[in-house]
CSV table of C-alpha atoms in Angstrom, one decimal:
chain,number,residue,atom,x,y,z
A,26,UNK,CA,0.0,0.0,0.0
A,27,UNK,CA,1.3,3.7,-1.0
A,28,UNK,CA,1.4,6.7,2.0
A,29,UNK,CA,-1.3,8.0,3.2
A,30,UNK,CA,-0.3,11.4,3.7
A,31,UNK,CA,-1.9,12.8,6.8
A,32,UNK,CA,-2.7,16.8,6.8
A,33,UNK,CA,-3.2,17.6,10.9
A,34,UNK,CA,-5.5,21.2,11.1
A,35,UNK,CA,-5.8,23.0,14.4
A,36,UNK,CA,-8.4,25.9,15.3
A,37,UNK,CA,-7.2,28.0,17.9
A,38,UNK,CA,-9.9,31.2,18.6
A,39,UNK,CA,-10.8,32.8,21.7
A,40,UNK,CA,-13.0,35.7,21.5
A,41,UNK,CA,-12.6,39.4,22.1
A,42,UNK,CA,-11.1,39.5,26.1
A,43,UNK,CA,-12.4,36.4,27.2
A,44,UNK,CA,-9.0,35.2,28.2
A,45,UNK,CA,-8.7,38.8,30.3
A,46,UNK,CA,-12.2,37.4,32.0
A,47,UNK,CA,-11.2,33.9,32.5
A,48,UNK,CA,-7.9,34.6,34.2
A,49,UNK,CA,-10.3,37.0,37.0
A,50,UNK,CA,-12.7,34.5,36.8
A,51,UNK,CA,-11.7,30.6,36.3
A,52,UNK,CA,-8.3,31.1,36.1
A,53,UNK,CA,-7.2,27.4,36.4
A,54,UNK,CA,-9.5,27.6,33.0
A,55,UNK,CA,-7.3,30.1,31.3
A,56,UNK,CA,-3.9,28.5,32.3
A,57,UNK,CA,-5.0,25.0,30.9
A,58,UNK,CA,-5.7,27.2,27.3
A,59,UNK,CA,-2.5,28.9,27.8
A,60,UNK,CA,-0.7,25.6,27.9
A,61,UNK,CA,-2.3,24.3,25.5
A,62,UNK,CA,-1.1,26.7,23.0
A,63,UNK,CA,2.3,27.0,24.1
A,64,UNK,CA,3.1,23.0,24.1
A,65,UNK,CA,2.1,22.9,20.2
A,66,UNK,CA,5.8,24.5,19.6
A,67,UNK,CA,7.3,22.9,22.4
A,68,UNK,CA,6.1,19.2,21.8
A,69,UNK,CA,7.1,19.8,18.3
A,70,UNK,CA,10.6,21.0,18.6
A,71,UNK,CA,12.2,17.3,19.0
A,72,UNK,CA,10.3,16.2,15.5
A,73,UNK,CA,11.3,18.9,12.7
A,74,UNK,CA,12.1,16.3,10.7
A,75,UNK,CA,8.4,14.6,10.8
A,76,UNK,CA,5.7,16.9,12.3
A,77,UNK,CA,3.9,19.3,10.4
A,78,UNK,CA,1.2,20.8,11.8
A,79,UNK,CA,-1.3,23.5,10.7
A,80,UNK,CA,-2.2,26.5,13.3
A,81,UNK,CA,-5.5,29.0,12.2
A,82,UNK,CA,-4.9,31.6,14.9
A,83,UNK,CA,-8.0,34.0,15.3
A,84,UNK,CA,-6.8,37.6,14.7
A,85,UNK,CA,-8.5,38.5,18.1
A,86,UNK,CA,-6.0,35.8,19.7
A,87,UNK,CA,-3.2,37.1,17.9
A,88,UNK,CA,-4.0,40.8,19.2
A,89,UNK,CA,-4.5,39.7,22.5
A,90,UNK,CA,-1.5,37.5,22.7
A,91,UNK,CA,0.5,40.1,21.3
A,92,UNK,CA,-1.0,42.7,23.9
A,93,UNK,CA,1.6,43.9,26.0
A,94,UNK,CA,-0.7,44.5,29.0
A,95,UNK,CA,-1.6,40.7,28.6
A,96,UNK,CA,1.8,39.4,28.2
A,97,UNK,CA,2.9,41.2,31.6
A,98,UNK,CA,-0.2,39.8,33.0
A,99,UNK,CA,0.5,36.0,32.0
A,100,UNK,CA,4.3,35.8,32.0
A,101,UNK,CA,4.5,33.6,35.1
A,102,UNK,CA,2.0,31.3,33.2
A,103,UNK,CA,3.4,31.5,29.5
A,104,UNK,CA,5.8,33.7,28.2
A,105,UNK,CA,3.7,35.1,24.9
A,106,UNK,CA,6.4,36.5,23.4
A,107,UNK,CA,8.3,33.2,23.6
A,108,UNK,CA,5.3,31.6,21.9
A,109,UNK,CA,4.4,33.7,18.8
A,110,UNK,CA,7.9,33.2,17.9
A,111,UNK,CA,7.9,29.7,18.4
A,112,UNK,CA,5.2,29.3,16.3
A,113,UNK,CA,6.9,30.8,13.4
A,114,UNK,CA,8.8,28.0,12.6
A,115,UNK,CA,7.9,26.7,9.0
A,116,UNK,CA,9.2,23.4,9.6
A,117,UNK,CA,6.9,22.4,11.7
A,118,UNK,CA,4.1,25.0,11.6
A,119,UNK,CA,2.2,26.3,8.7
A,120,UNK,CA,-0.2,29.1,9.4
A,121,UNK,CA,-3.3,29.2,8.1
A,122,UNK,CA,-5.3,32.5,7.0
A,123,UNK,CA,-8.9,32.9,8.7
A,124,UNK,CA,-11.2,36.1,9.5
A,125,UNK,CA,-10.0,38.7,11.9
A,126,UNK,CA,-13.3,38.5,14.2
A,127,UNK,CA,-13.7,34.8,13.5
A,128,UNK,CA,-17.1,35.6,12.1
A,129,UNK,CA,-19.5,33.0,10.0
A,130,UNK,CA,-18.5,34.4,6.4
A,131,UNK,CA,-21.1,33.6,4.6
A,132,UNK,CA,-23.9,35.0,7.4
A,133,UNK,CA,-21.9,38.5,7.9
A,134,UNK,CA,-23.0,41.4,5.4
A,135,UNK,CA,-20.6,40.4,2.2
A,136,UNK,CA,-19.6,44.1,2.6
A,137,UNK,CA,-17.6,43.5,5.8
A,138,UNK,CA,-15.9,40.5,4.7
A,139,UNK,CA,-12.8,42.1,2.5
A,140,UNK,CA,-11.7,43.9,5.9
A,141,UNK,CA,-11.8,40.7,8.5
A,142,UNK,CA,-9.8,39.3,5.8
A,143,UNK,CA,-7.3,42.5,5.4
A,144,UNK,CA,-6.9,43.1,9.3
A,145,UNK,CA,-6.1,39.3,9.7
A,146,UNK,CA,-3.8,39.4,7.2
A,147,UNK,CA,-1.8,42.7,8.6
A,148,UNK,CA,-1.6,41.2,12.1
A,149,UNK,CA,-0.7,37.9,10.6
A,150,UNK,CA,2.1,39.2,8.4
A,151,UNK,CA,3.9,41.5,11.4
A,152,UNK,CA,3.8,38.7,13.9
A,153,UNK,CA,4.6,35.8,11.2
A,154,UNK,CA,7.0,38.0,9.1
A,155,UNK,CA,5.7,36.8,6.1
A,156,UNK,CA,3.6,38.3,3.6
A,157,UNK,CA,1.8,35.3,1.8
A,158,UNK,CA,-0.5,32.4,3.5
A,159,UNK,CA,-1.7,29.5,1.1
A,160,UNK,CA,-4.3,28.0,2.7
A,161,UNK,CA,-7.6,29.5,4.5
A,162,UNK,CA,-9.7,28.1,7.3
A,163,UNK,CA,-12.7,29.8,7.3
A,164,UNK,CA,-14.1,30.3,11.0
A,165,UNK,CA,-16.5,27.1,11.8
A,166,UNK,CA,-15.5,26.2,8.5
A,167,UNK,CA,-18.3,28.1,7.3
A,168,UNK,CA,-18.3,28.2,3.7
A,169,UNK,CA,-20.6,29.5,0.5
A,170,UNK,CA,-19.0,29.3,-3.3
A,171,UNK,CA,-19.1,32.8,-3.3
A,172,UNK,CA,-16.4,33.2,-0.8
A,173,UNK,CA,-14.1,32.0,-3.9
A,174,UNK,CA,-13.6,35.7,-6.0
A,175,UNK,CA,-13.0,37.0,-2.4
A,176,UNK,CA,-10.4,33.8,-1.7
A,177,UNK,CA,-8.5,34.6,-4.7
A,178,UNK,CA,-8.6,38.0,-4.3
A,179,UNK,CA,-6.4,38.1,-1.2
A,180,UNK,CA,-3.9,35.2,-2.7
A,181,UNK,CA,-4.9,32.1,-0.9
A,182,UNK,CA,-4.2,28.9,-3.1
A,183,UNK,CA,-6.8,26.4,-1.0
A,184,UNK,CA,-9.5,26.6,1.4
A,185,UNK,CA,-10.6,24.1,3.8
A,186,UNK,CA,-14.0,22.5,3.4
A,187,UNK,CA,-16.3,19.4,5.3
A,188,UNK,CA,-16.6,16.5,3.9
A,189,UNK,CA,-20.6,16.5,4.3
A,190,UNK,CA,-20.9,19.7,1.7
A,191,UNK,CA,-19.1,18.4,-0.9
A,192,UNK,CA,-19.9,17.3,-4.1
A,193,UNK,CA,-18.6,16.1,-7.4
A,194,UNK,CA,-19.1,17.4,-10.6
A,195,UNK,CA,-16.4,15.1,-12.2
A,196,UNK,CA,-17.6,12.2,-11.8
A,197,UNK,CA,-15.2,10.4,-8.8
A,198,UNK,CA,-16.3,7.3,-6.1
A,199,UNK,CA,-16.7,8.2,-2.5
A,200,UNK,CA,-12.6,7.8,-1.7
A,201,UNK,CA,-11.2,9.9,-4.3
A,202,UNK,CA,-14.0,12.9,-3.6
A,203,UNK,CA,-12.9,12.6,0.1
A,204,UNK,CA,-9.4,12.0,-0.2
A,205,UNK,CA,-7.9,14.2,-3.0
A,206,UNK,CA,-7.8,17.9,-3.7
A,207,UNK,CA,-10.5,19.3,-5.8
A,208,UNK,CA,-11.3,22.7,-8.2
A,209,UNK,CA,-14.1,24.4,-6.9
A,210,UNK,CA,-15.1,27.0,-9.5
A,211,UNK,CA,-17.3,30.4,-9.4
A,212,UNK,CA,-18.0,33.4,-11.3
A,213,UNK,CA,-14.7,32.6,-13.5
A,214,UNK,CA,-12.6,32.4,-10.5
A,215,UNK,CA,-11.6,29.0,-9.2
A,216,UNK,CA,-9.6,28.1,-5.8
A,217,UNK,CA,-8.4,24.5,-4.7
A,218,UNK,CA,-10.5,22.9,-1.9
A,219,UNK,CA,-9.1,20.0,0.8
A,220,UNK,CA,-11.8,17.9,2.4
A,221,UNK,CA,-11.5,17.8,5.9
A,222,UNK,CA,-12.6,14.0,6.4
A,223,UNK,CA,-15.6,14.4,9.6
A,224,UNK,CA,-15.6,11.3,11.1
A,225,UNK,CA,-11.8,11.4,11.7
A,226,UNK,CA,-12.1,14.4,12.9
A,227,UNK,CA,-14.6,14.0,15.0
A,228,UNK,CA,-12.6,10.8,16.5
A,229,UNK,CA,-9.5,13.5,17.2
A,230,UNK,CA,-11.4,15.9,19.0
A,231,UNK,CA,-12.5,13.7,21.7
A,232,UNK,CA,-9.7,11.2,22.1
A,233,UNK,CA,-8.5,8.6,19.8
A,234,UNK,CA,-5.8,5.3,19.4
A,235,UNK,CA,-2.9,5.6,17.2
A,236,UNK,CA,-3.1,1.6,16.3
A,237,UNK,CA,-7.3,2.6,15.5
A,238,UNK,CA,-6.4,5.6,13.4
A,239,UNK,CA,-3.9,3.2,11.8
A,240,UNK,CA,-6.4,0.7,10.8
A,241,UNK,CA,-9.5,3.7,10.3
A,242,UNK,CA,-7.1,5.2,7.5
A,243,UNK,CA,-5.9,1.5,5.9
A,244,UNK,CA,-9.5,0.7,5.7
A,245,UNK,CA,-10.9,4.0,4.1
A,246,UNK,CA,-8.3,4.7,1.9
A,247,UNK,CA,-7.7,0.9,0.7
A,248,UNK,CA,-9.4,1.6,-2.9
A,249,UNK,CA,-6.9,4.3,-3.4
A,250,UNK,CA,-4.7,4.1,-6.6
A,251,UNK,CA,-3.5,7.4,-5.6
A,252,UNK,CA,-1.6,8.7,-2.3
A,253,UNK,CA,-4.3,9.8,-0.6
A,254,UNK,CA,-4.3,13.5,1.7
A,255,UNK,CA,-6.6,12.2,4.6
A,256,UNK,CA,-7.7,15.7,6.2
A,257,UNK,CA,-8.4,16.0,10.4
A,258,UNK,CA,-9.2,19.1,12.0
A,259,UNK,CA,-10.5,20.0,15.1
A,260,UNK,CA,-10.0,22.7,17.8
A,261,UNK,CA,-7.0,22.3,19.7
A,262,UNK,CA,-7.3,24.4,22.8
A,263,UNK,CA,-11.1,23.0,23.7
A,264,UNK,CA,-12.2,19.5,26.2
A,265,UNK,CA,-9.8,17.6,28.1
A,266,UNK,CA,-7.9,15.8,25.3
A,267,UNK,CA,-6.1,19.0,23.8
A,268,UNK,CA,-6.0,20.7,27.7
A,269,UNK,CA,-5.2,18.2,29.6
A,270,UNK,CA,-1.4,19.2,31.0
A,271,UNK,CA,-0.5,15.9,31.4
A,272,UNK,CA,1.3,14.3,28.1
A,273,UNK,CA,0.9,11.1,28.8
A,274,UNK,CA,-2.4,11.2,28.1
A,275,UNK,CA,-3.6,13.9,26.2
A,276,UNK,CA,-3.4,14.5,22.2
A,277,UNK,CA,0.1,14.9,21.9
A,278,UNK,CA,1.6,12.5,24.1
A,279,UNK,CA,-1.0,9.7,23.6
A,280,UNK,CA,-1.3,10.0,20.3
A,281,UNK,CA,0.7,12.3,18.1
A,282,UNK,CA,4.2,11.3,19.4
A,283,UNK,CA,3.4,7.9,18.4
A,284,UNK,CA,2.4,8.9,14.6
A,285,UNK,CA,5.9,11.3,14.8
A,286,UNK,CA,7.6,8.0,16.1
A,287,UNK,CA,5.9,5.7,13.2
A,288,UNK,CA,6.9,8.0,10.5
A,289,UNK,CA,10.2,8.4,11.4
A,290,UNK,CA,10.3,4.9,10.2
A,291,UNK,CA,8.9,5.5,6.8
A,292,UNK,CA,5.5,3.9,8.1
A,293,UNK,CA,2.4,3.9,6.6
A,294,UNK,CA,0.9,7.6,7.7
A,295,UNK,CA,3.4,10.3,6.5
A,296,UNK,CA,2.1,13.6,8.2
A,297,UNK,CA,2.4,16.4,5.5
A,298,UNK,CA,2.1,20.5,4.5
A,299,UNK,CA,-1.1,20.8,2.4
A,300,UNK,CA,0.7,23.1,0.2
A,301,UNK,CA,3.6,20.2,-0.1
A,302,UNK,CA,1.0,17.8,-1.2
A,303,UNK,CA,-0.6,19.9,-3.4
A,304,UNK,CA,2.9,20.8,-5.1
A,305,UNK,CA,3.6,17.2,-5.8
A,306,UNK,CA,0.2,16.1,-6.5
A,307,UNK,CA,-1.6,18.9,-7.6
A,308,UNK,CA,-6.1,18.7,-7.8
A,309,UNK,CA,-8.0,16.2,-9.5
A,310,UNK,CA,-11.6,17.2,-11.0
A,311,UNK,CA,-14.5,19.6,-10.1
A,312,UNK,CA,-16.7,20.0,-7.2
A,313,UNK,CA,-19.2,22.3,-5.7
A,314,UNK,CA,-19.5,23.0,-2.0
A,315,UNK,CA,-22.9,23.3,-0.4
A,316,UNK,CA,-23.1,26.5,1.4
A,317,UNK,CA,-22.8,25.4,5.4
A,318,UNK,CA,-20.3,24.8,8.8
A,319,UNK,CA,-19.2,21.9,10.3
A,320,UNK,CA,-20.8,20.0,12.5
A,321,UNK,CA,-20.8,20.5,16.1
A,322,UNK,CA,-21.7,19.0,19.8
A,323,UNK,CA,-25.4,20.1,19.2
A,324,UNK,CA,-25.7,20.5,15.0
A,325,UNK,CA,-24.4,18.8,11.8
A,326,UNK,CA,-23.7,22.2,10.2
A,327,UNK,CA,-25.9,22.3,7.2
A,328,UNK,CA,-28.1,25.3,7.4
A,329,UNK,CA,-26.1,27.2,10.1
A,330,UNK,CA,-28.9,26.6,12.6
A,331,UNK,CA,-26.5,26.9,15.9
A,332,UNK,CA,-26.1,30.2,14.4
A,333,UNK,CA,-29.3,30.8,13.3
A,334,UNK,CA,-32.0,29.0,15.4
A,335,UNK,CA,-33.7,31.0,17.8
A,336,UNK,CA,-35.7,34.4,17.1
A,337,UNK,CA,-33.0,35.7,19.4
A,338,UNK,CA,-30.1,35.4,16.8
A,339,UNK,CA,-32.2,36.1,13.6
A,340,UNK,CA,-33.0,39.3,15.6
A,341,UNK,CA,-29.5,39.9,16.1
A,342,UNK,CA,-27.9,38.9,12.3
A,343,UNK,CA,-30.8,41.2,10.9
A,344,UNK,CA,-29.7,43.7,12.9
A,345,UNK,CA,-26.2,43.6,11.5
A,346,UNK,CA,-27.0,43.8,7.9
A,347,UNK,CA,-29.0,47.0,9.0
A,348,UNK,CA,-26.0,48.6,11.0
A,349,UNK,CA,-23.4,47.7,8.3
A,350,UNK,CA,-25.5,49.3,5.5
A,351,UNK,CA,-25.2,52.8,7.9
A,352,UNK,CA,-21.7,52.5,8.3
A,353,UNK,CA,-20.9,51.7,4.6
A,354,UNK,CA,-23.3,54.3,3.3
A,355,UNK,CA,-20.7,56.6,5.3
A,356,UNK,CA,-17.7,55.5,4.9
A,357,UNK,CA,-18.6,55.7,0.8
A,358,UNK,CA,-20.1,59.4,1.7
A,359,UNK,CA,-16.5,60.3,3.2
A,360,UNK,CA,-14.6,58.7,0.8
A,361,UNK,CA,-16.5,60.5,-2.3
A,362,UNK,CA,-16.1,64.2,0.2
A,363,UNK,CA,-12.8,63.2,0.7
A,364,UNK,CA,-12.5,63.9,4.2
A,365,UNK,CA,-9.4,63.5,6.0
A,366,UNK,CA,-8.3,60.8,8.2
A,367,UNK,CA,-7.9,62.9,11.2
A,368,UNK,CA,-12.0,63.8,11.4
A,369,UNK,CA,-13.1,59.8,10.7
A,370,UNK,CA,-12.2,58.6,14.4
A,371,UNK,CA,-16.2,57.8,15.1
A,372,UNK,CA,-16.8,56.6,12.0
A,373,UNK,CA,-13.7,54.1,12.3
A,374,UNK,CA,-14.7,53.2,15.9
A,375,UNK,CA,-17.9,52.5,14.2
A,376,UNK,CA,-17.0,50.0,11.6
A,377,UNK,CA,-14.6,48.2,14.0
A,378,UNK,CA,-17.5,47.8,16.5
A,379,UNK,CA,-19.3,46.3,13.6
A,380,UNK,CA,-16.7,44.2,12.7
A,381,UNK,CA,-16.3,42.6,15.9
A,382,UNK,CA,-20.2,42.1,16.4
A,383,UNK,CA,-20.2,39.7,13.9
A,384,UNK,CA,-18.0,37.3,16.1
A,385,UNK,CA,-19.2,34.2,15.5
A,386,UNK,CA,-19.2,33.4,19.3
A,387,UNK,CA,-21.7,35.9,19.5
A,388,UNK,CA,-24.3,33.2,18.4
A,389,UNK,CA,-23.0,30.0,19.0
A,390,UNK,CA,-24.2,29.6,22.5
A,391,UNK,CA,-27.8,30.1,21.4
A,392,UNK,CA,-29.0,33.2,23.2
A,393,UNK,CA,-26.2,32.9,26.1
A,394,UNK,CA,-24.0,35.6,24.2
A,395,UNK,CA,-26.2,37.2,21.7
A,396,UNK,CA,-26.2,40.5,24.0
A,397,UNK,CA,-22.6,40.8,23.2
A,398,UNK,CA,-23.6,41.3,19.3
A,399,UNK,CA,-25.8,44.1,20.9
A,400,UNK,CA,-23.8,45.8,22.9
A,401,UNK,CA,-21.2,46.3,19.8
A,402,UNK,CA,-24.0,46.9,17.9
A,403,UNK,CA,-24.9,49.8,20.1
A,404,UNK,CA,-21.7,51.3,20.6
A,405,UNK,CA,-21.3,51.2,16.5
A,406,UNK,CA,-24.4,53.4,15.7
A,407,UNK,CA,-23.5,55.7,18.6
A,408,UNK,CA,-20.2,56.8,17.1
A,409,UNK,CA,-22.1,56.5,13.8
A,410,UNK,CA,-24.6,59.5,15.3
A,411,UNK,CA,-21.5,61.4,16.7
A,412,UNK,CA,-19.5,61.2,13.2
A,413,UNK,CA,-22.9,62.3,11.5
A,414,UNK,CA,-23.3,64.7,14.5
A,415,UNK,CA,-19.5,66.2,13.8
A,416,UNK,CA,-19.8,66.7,9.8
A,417,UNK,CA,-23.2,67.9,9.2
């Protein structure tokens, strides 16, 4: 049997000051997330020649991780400094591009979209020194075709998609749709999609055996007259496997160092870059992807309904399509009077308010944190009032 080339995916997110809040609040909480991001790096430093791992590091983690205030505050825990240049390594580590707010793309207003992906790339590129990122991982891998112009617009070369939205249009059996690269094509622009295999990942979120992820992977990909990319991906901050601080018997020590052992002897699962893979083996055929998330403890994903269930968050999504026509209806009106920089300080305040409203925590929970979405929501058409206030 050829490799099967194994393509580990990571979400790490935490949304605007929650860390602050769990540190005054649950702190024993915060520290086991704090570890948890800073033994990726360290766990992998012994295995540059086998691991590769990819990170997608929400842009409100990488600002509050990179806030100075915060780093004084957690140095006796985890030296943040330390850690966001650890995680620049390229041998091991290849960073993923995502939204700066972690919002739902394809439930956010499309005209806010451009700017989570601008401010996450500007944050991204001055703590990752680099100016390029191949691959995206949209927030709860919520995805719609017409993401792909966007995609392509700000130079990403694949996207990451669920297995349980895709579909061929080539025709291709169940193991070649699931384990190869595909084109996904829209509006004359096309971008490569991966396939993040759900059952496997479901398996790695909540604990699994390396000997049963042997056999899982022999058994699914054994129809394969390819090399096979078998996609996982998961959170990896989130439940007891990934924070557990013991590493005998959490992800990394139970199970990963055991893969990273294995492949040191040319065995079976070959852990791999995405972008590696798809230099040596390039796409095969067409698909289309069904407009929806992954699946999670309480939804499979398909119609956004943990997002979208309750009168409560319809409300509160509604209510951002209205706020964001205000803002861009001045912002265009400043732009075409050519106003200086100096006199748009409400009117910025009011579109970053915006921005962050549409954090896709906001909805998750069901109702729990739709008053967040609010709050920003208020404070956004305030400074909206004062800038209108100020230039009329």
């Amino acid at each position: 049997m050829s490799a099967i080339h194994h393509a580990l995916v990571l979400n790490l997110h935490q949304p605007p000051g929650n860390l602050d809040h769990l540190l005054s609040d649950q702190p024993w909480e915060a520290r086991e997330i704090l570890y948890a991001y800073d033994r990726i790096p360290r766990f992998l430093w012994g295995y540059e020649d086998v691991a590769r791992v990819h990170l997608s590091l929400s842009g409100t983690l990488l600002e509050t991780l990179s806030n100075p205030e915060f780093q004084d505050r957690v140095y006796g825990i985890v030296d943040c400094g330390s850690l966001i240049w650890h995680l620049q390594n390229e041998r091991i580590i290849d960073i993923l591009g995502t939204g700066y707010y972690h919002p739902v793309f394809p439930l956010i207003p499309e005209a806010d979209r451009s700017e989570h992906l601008a401010r996450w790339q500007s944050i991204a590129g001055h703590l990752f020194w680099r100016n390029t990122f191949q691959g995206f991982w949209p927030p709860e891998m919520g995805f719609s075709m017409e993401l792909i112009p966007l995609l392509r617009k700000f130079g990403y070369r694949y996207v990451i998609v669920d297995s349980d939205h895709v579909e061929p249009v080539t025709p291709m059996q169940w193991h070649e749709l699931r384990y190869r690269p595909h084109i996904a094509r829209y509006k004359g622009e096309e971008i490569i999609v991966v396939v993040r295999d759900r059952e496997l990942s479901d398996a790695q979120e909540s604990g699994m055996d390396y000997i049963w992820f042997v056999k899982e992977l022999a058994q699914r990909t054994q129809w394969c007259d390819f090399e096979p990319l078998v996609t996982t991906c998961t959170d990896g901050e989130n439940g007891g496997w990934f924070r557990n601080t013991t590493n005998e018997v959490n992800f990394w020590g139970a199970f990963y160092r055991k893969l990273l052992d294995e492949a040191r002897k040319n065995s079976l699962i070959r852990p791999v870059f995405i972008k590696d893979y798809l230099d040596r083996f390039g796409a095969y055929g067409e698909v289309t992807v069904r407009t929806g998330a992954w699946n999670t403890g309480w939804h499979h994903g398909r119609d956004f309904m943990q997002w979208t269930g309750s009168t409560a968050q319809k409300h509160s999504l509604a209510r951002l399509q209205a706020v964001s026509k205000a803002v861009h209806e001045a912002r265009n009106g400043a732009a075409a009077n050519g106003l200086p920089e100096a006199e748009k300080d409400d009117l910025n305040d009011a579109f970053w308010r915006l921005l962050r409203a549409e954090t896709s925590c906001n909805f998750y929970w069901g109702e729990d944190w739709v008053h967040r979405c609010h709050v920003d929501l208020d404070e956004a058409e305030a400074s909206l009032q004062r800038y209108k206030t100020g230039n009329s």
